[in-house]
Amino acid sequence: MNAQPRRTQAERRASTRARILACTAECLLERGYAATTVSAVQERAGLARGTVQHHFPTRAELLIAATTAVVDLRLEQFRHAAELLPPGRDRLQSVVDLAWRDLNSPAFFTALDLWVAARTDADLRERLVHEERRVFTEMRGLYVEVLGEPYASDPRAQLLVEFTIDLLTGLSMTAMLTGTLGEREAVVRRWKRALAVLVGQLPSEELLDGSPLPRTTPAR
Amino acid sequence: MNAQPRRTQAERRASTRARILACTAECLLERGYAATTVSAVQERAGLARGTVQHHFPTRAELLIAATTAVVDLRLEQFRHAAELLPPGRDRLQSVVDLAWRDLNSPAFFTALDLWVAARTDADLRERLVHEERRVFTEMRGLYVEVLGEPYASDPRAQLLVEFTIDLLTGLSMTAMLTGTLGEREAVVRRWKRALAVLVGQLPSEELLDGSPLPRTTPAR
């Protein structure tokens, strides 16, 4: 039996760091921000307190590093989902599928805990704003790729992507405590139909079931 | 000079309780869930620790009672905003204004902190689910009132209200850390225009600026 090549000290160090960050993300997901303390992470990782403190001297440093790790994971999953989209589907509809997969994922809920905590924590906010800009820039690039031309260069198609991201973020939030997956997916299906109306593929009368909507005064 | 009528013990008690809950809500808004401890609230209220503990023996009880108080405040502000809507405006557009005022208010951000904390706290979740049902039921009733007939009984108009609530919740969230008020309000204005397209008041070509959207395969 051949011995595995011995890992260098730098490799072992990187592996321990990654393990601590993965356990921090798990802890954020399962127990939330307030309960994600150095002790909780250290227990979960099965490491000595000194080991965790060697990598991350304070809870703030641990959570800030975890923020980057959670964002990396979200982007990796997003890229993977974008690659797996079936070719030849309607592109706006594919954007909805992609956004929904992201905004309903464990990585999103982990990010959400950090996000809300960052509202009232200046150090965390500074890092998270930086990381969120990175997420938004990269995801917007991927959305444009998925849209393809002639959508990709049309500001209105990009507006519909913005609407989709905001709507599905809100749906994920409002349904977090109370809704069922079935109810949420019904809204996602209806939003796809609404997008078809917004781009002129369906008449507005067919938004739901084919009968006309009541008219009020024009909005202009 | 006439003396004020002396308050009964029950009145003093109710007033102290209300003061504790108002300080808890303030603390949630300014410092967030994790920092809203019994000590922090007691200091802010300028009360003895024993007084706070007399009303709320544990932090959990304090936060659960604060949840109800925050929901009451949100509903009161919502009702007030609904009463102040100018008459004769397009009703769907008025719904957007009403939802945006609610979903961009301090009371919403206070509720948000509790909401996210409740994801990983079973006692808080139980109470918050109860309170959120109360908010949703009452707000939906008010939205239907604002819509009026024939919108109020049309399931598609109600779907557009759902879309509006989800979209503006997401917008409020995504813009919480990074966006400017101007950017958010631009999305709100554009969503109003999208609603006009969805109800057939505007052609889809005029969603943004009047030039046609590129077509892809139909979505049906």
Coordinates of C-alpha atoms in Angstrom, one line a residue:
Chain A
M1 CA 0.0 0.0 0.0
N2 CA 1.4 3.3 -1.1
A3 CA 1.5 6.1 1.5
Q4 CA -0.4 9.3 0.5
P5 CA 2.1 12.0 -0.2
R6 CA 2.5 14.0 3.1
R7 CA 0.7 17.3 3.1
T8 CA 2.7 20.4 3.6
Q9 CA 2.1 22.6 6.6
A10 CA 0.5 25.2 4.3
E11 CA -1.9 22.5 2.9
R12 CA -2.9 21.4 6.4
R13 CA -3.4 25.0 7.4
A14 CA -5.6 25.7 4.4
S15 CA -7.6 22.6 5.0
T16 CA -8.3 23.5 8.7
R17 CA -9.3 27.0 7.6
A18 CA -11.7 25.7 5.1
R19 CA -13.2 23.3 7.6
I20 CA -13.7 26.1 10.1
L21 CA -15.4 28.2 7.5
A22 CA -17.7 25.4 6.3
C23 CA -18.7 24.7 9.9
T24 CA -19.4 28.5 10.4
A25 CA -21.7 28.4 7.3
E26 CA -23.5 25.3 8.6
C27 CA -23.9 26.9 12.0
L28 CA -25.3 30.1 10.4
L29 CA -27.8 28.1 8.4
E30 CA -28.9 25.8 11.2
R31 CA -28.7 28.1 14.3
G32 CA -28.6 31.6 12.9
Y33 CA -26.3 34.6 13.3
A34 CA -26.7 35.2 17.1
A35 CA -25.8 31.6 17.9
T36 CA -22.8 31.4 15.6
T37 CA -20.1 32.0 18.2
V38 CA -16.5 30.8 18.2
S39 CA -17.4 28.1 20.8
A40 CA -20.3 26.8 18.6
V41 CA -18.1 26.6 15.5
Q42 CA -15.2 25.0 17.4
E43 CA -17.4 22.3 18.8
R44 CA -19.0 21.6 15.4
A45 CA -15.6 21.4 13.8
G46 CA -14.2 19.1 16.6
L47 CA -11.2 21.4 17.0
A48 CA -9.5 22.9 20.0
R49 CA -10.5 26.5 20.8
G50 CA -6.9 27.5 20.3
T51 CA -6.9 26.2 16.8
V52 CA -9.9 28.2 15.8
Q53 CA -8.5 31.3 17.5
H54 CA -5.2 30.8 15.7
H55 CA -7.0 31.2 12.4
F56 CA -9.6 33.7 13.5
P57 CA -8.6 35.7 16.6
T58 CA -12.1 37.2 17.0
R59 CA -15.7 36.3 16.3
A60 CA -15.9 39.3 14.0
E61 CA -12.9 38.0 11.9
L62 CA -14.5 34.6 11.7
L63 CA -17.8 35.9 10.5
I64 CA -16.2 38.2 8.0
A65 CA -14.2 35.4 6.5
A66 CA -17.3 33.2 6.5
T67 CA -19.1 35.9 4.5
T68 CA -16.6 35.6 1.7
A69 CA -16.9 31.8 1.8
V70 CA -20.7 31.9 1.7
V71 CA -20.6 34.2 -1.3
D72 CA -18.1 32.0 -3.1
L73 CA -20.4 29.0 -2.5
R74 CA -23.4 30.9 -3.8
L75 CA -21.6 32.0 -6.9
E76 CA -20.2 28.5 -7.6
Q77 CA -23.7 27.0 -7.3
F78 CA -25.1 29.7 -9.5
R79 CA -22.5 29.1 -12.2
H80 CA -23.1 25.4 -12.1
A81 CA -26.9 25.9 -12.4
A82 CA -26.4 28.2 -15.3
E83 CA -24.3 25.6 -17.1
L84 CA -27.0 23.0 -16.6
L85 CA -29.9 25.1 -18.2
P86 CA -31.4 23.1 -21.1
P87 CA -30.5 24.8 -24.4
G88 CA -33.2 26.3 -26.6
R89 CA -35.7 27.3 -23.8
D90 CA -37.2 30.7 -23.6
R91 CA -34.4 32.8 -22.1
L92 CA -36.4 35.0 -19.8
Q93 CA -38.1 31.9 -18.4
S94 CA -34.6 30.3 -17.8
V95 CA -33.6 33.4 -15.9
V96 CA -36.5 32.8 -13.6
D97 CA -35.5 29.2 -13.0
L98 CA -31.9 30.3 -12.3
A99 CA -32.9 33.1 -9.9
W100 CA -35.3 30.8 -8.1
R101 CA -32.8 28.1 -7.6
D102 CA -30.3 30.7 -6.1
L103 CA -32.9 32.6 -4.0
N104 CA -34.3 29.4 -2.5
S105 CA -31.0 27.8 -1.7
P106 CA -29.4 27.2 1.8
A107 CA -26.5 29.4 0.7
F108 CA -29.0 32.3 0.2
F109 CA -30.5 31.8 3.7
T110 CA -27.1 31.8 5.2
A111 CA -26.2 35.0 3.4
L112 CA -29.6 36.5 4.5
D113 CA -28.6 36.0 8.2
L114 CA -25.4 37.8 7.6
W115 CA -27.1 40.5 5.5
V116 CA -29.6 41.3 8.2
A117 CA -26.9 41.3 10.9
A118 CA -24.9 43.7 8.8
R119 CA -27.6 46.3 8.9
T120 CA -26.5 47.1 12.5
D121 CA -22.9 46.0 12.5
A122 CA -20.5 48.4 10.7
D123 CA -17.5 46.1 10.2
L124 CA -19.7 43.3 8.9
R125 CA -21.5 45.7 6.7
E126 CA -18.4 47.1 5.1
R127 CA -17.2 43.6 4.2
L128 CA -20.7 42.4 3.1
V129 CA -21.2 45.5 0.9
H130 CA -18.0 44.6 -0.8
E131 CA -19.0 40.9 -1.2
E132 CA -22.5 41.8 -2.3
R133 CA -21.1 44.0 -5.1
R134 CA -19.0 41.0 -6.2
V135 CA -22.1 38.8 -6.2
F136 CA -24.2 41.3 -8.0
T137 CA -21.6 42.0 -10.7
E138 CA -20.9 38.4 -11.4
M139 CA -24.5 37.3 -11.3
R140 CA -25.6 40.1 -13.5
G141 CA -22.9 39.0 -16.0
L142 CA -24.2 35.5 -15.9
Y143 CA -27.8 36.6 -16.3
V144 CA -26.8 38.6 -19.4
E145 CA -25.0 35.5 -20.8
V146 CA -28.1 33.4 -20.2
L147 CA -30.3 36.0 -21.8
G148 CA -28.2 36.2 -24.9
E149 CA -28.7 38.6 -27.8
P150 CA -30.9 40.4 -28.7
Y151 CA -32.2 40.4 -25.1
A152 CA -28.8 41.0 -23.5
S153 CA -28.3 44.5 -24.8
D154 CA -31.9 45.6 -24.3
P155 CA -32.4 47.7 -21.1
R156 CA -36.0 46.4 -20.8
A157 CA -34.9 42.8 -20.7
Q158 CA -32.4 43.8 -18.0
L159 CA -35.2 45.6 -16.1
L160 CA -37.2 42.3 -16.2
V161 CA -34.2 40.5 -14.7
E162 CA -34.1 43.1 -11.9
F163 CA -37.9 42.6 -11.3
T164 CA -37.4 38.9 -11.2
I165 CA -34.5 39.0 -8.7
D166 CA -36.4 41.4 -6.4
L167 CA -39.7 39.5 -6.7
L168 CA -38.1 36.1 -6.0
T169 CA -36.0 37.5 -3.1
G170 CA -39.2 38.8 -1.6
L171 CA -41.1 35.6 -2.2
S172 CA -38.3 33.6 -0.6
M173 CA -38.4 36.0 2.4
T174 CA -42.2 36.1 2.9
A175 CA -42.5 32.4 2.5
M176 CA -39.6 31.6 4.7
L177 CA -41.7 31.2 7.8
T178 CA -45.2 30.5 6.6
G179 CA -45.5 29.4 3.0
T180 CA -45.3 25.9 1.5
L181 CA -43.1 25.1 -1.4
G182 CA -46.2 24.5 -3.6
E183 CA -47.5 28.0 -3.0
R184 CA -44.1 29.5 -3.7
E185 CA -43.8 27.6 -7.0
A186 CA -47.3 28.7 -8.0
V187 CA -46.1 32.3 -7.7
V188 CA -43.0 31.5 -9.7
R189 CA -45.1 29.9 -12.5
R190 CA -47.4 32.9 -12.6
W191 CA -44.5 35.3 -12.7
K192 CA -43.2 33.5 -15.8
R193 CA -46.6 34.1 -17.4
A194 CA -46.4 37.7 -16.3
L195 CA -43.0 38.1 -18.0
A196 CA -44.6 36.7 -21.2
V197 CA -47.2 39.5 -21.0
L198 CA -44.5 42.1 -20.3
V199 CA -42.5 41.2 -23.4
G200 CA -45.7 41.0 -25.6
Q201 CA -45.7 37.2 -26.1
L202 CA -49.1 36.9 -24.3
P203 CA -52.0 39.4 -24.3
S204 CA -52.6 40.9 -20.8
E205 CA -56.1 39.3 -20.9
E206 CA -54.3 35.9 -20.6
L207 CA -52.3 36.8 -17.5
L208 CA -54.2 34.3 -15.4
D209 CA -57.1 32.5 -17.1
G210 CA -58.1 34.3 -20.3
S211 CA -60.9 36.6 -19.0
P212 CA -60.3 40.3 -19.3
L213 CA -59.0 42.4 -16.4
P214 CA -61.2 45.3 -15.3
R215 CA -60.0 48.7 -16.7
T216 CA -59.4 51.8 -14.6
T217 CA -58.0 55.1 -15.6
P218 CA -54.8 54.9 -17.7
A219 CA -51.6 55.1 -15.8
R220 CA -49.9 57.7 -18.0
Chain B
M1 CA -53.4 74.5 39.6
N2 CA -55.4 71.2 39.3
A3 CA -53.5 68.0 40.0
Q4 CA -53.6 65.4 37.3
P5 CA -55.9 62.6 38.3
R6 CA -53.7 59.9 40.0
R7 CA -53.0 57.0 37.8
T8 CA -54.1 53.6 39.0
Q9 CA -51.5 50.9 39.6
A10 CA -52.9 49.1 36.4
E11 CA -52.3 52.2 34.4
R12 CA -48.8 52.7 35.6
R13 CA -48.1 49.1 34.9
A14 CA -49.4 49.3 31.4
S15 CA -47.4 52.4 30.8
T16 CA -44.2 50.8 32.0
R17 CA -44.8 47.8 29.8
A18 CA -45.4 49.9 26.7
R19 CA -42.2 51.9 27.4
I20 CA -40.2 48.6 27.7
L21 CA -41.7 47.4 24.4
A22 CA -41.1 50.7 22.6
C23 CA -37.4 50.6 23.8
T24 CA -37.1 47.0 22.6
A25 CA -38.4 48.0 19.2
E26 CA -35.9 50.9 19.1
C27 CA -33.1 48.7 20.1
L28 CA -34.0 46.1 17.4
L29 CA -34.0 48.9 14.8
E30 CA -30.8 50.6 15.9
R31 CA -28.7 47.7 17.1
G32 CA -30.3 44.5 15.7
Y33 CA -31.6 41.3 17.2
A34 CA -28.4 39.9 18.7
A35 CA -27.7 43.1 20.6
T36 CA -31.3 43.4 21.9
T37 CA -30.7 42.0 25.4
V38 CA -32.6 42.6 28.6
S39 CA -29.7 44.8 29.8
A40 CA -29.6 46.9 26.6
V41 CA -33.4 47.5 26.8
Q42 CA -33.3 48.3 30.6
E43 CA -30.5 50.9 30.1
R44 CA -32.4 52.5 27.1
A45 CA -35.6 52.6 29.1
G46 CA -33.8 54.0 32.2
L47 CA -35.4 51.4 34.4
A48 CA -34.1 49.0 37.0
R49 CA -33.3 45.5 35.8
G50 CA -35.8 44.1 38.3
T51 CA -38.6 46.3 36.7
V52 CA -38.0 44.9 33.3
Q53 CA -37.7 41.3 34.6
H54 CA -41.0 41.8 36.6
H55 CA -42.7 42.4 33.2
F56 CA -40.7 40.0 31.1
P57 CA -38.8 37.3 33.1
T58 CA -36.7 36.2 30.1
R59 CA -35.3 37.7 27.0
A60 CA -37.4 35.3 24.9
E61 CA -40.6 36.6 26.5
L62 CA -39.5 40.2 26.0
L63 CA -38.8 39.6 22.3
I64 CA -42.0 37.7 21.7
A65 CA -44.0 40.5 23.3
A66 CA -42.0 43.0 21.2
T67 CA -43.0 41.1 18.1
T68 CA -46.7 41.7 18.7
A69 CA -45.9 45.4 19.5
V70 CA -43.9 45.8 16.2
V71 CA -46.7 44.2 14.2
D72 CA -49.3 46.5 15.8
L73 CA -47.2 49.5 14.9
R74 CA -46.8 48.4 11.3
L75 CA -50.5 47.8 11.0
E76 CA -51.4 51.1 12.5
Q77 CA -49.0 53.0 10.1
F78 CA -50.4 51.0 7.2
R79 CA -54.0 51.9 8.1
H80 CA -53.1 55.5 8.5
A81 CA -51.3 55.6 5.1
A82 CA -54.3 53.9 3.5
E83 CA -56.6 56.6 4.8
L84 CA -54.3 59.3 3.4
L85 CA -54.3 58.0 -0.2
P86 CA -55.6 60.7 -2.5
P87 CA -59.0 59.7 -3.9
G88 CA -59.5 59.1 -7.7
R89 CA -56.0 57.8 -8.4
D90 CA -55.4 54.6 -10.3
R91 CA -55.9 52.0 -7.7
L92 CA -53.1 49.6 -8.7
Q93 CA -50.7 52.4 -8.6
S94 CA -52.0 53.4 -5.1
V95 CA -51.4 49.8 -3.9
V96 CA -47.7 50.2 -5.0
D97 CA -47.4 53.5 -3.0
L98 CA -49.0 51.9 0.0
A99 CA -46.8 48.8 -0.1
W100 CA -43.6 50.8 -0.7
R101 CA -44.3 53.0 2.3
D102 CA -44.8 49.9 4.5
L103 CA -41.9 47.9 3.1
N104 CA -39.4 50.8 3.4
S105 CA -40.4 51.8 7.0
P106 CA -38.4 51.4 10.2
A107 CA -41.2 49.1 11.5
F108 CA -40.5 46.8 8.5
F109 CA -36.8 46.6 9.2
T110 CA -37.5 45.9 12.9
A111 CA -39.8 43.1 11.9
L112 CA -37.2 41.8 9.4
D113 CA -34.7 41.3 12.2
L114 CA -37.2 39.3 14.2
W115 CA -38.2 37.4 11.0
V116 CA -34.7 36.3 10.2
A117 CA -34.0 35.4 13.8
A118 CA -37.2 33.3 13.9
R119 CA -35.9 31.1 11.1
T120 CA -33.6 29.4 13.7
D121 CA -35.5 30.0 16.9
A122 CA -38.6 27.8 17.4
D123 CA -40.4 29.8 20.1
L124 CA -39.9 33.1 18.3
R125 CA -41.0 31.4 15.1
E126 CA -44.2 30.1 16.5
R127 CA -45.2 33.6 17.7
L128 CA -44.0 35.3 14.6
V129 CA -45.9 32.9 12.3
H130 CA -49.1 33.8 14.3
E131 CA -48.3 37.5 14.1
E132 CA -47.4 37.4 10.4
R133 CA -50.7 35.6 9.6
R134 CA -52.4 38.5 11.4
V135 CA -50.4 41.1 9.4
F136 CA -51.1 39.3 6.1
T137 CA -54.8 38.9 6.7
E138 CA -55.3 42.5 7.8
M139 CA -53.1 44.0 5.1
R140 CA -54.7 41.9 2.4
G141 CA -58.1 43.2 3.6
L142 CA -56.8 46.8 3.4
Y143 CA -55.3 46.2 -0.1
V144 CA -58.6 44.9 -1.4
E145 CA -60.4 47.9 0.1
V146 CA -57.9 50.2 -1.7
L147 CA -58.3 48.3 -4.9
G148 CA -62.1 48.6 -4.8
E149 CA -64.5 46.9 -7.3
P150 CA -64.2 45.6 -10.0
Y151 CA -60.5 44.9 -9.1
A152 CA -61.2 43.7 -5.6
S153 CA -62.9 40.5 -6.7
D154 CA -60.6 39.8 -9.7
P155 CA -58.1 37.1 -8.9
R156 CA -55.6 38.6 -11.4
A157 CA -55.6 42.0 -9.6
Q158 CA -55.0 40.1 -6.4
L159 CA -52.1 38.3 -8.1
L160 CA -50.6 41.7 -9.0
V161 CA -50.9 42.8 -5.4
E162 CA -48.9 39.6 -4.4
F163 CA -46.3 40.4 -7.1
T164 CA -46.1 44.0 -5.8
I165 CA -45.6 42.9 -2.1
D166 CA -42.9 40.3 -3.0
L167 CA -41.1 42.6 -5.4
L168 CA -41.0 45.6 -3.0
T169 CA -40.0 43.3 -0.1
G170 CA -37.1 42.0 -2.2
L171 CA -36.2 45.6 -3.3
S172 CA -36.2 46.8 0.2
M173 CA -33.9 43.9 1.2
T174 CA -31.5 44.0 -1.7
A175 CA -31.2 47.8 -1.4
M176 CA -30.8 47.7 2.4
L177 CA -27.0 47.7 2.4
T178 CA -26.0 49.0 -1.0
G179 CA -28.6 50.9 -2.9
T180 CA -29.6 54.6 -2.8
L181 CA -33.2 55.8 -2.2
G182 CA -33.1 57.2 -5.8
E183 CA -32.3 53.8 -7.3
R184 CA -35.0 52.1 -5.3
E185 CA -37.6 54.7 -6.3
A186 CA -36.7 54.3 -10.0
V187 CA -37.5 50.6 -9.7
V188 CA -40.8 51.5 -8.0
R189 CA -41.7 53.9 -10.8
R190 CA -40.8 51.2 -13.4
W191 CA -42.9 48.6 -11.6
K192 CA -45.9 50.9 -11.8
R193 CA -45.4 51.1 -15.5
A194 CA -45.1 47.3 -15.7
L195 CA -48.4 47.0 -13.8
A196 CA -50.0 49.2 -16.5
V197 CA -48.7 46.8 -19.1
L198 CA -49.9 43.8 -17.1
V199 CA -53.5 45.1 -16.9
G200 CA -53.5 46.2 -20.6
Q201 CA -53.4 50.0 -20.1
L202 CA -50.0 50.3 -21.8
P203 CA -48.7 48.1 -24.7
S204 CA -45.7 46.0 -23.8
E205 CA -43.6 48.0 -26.3
E206 CA -43.9 50.9 -23.9
L207 CA -42.7 49.2 -20.8
L208 CA -39.6 51.4 -20.8
D209 CA -39.2 53.8 -23.6
G210 CA -41.4 52.9 -26.5
S211 CA -39.1 50.8 -28.7
P212 CA -40.1 47.2 -29.2
L213 CA -38.7 44.3 -27.0
P214 CA -36.9 41.6 -28.9
R215 CA -39.1 38.5 -29.4
T216 CA -38.1 35.0 -28.5
T217 CA -40.1 31.8 -28.7
P218 CA -43.6 32.1 -27.2
A219 CA -43.8 31.1 -23.5
R220 CA -46.9 29.0 -23.9

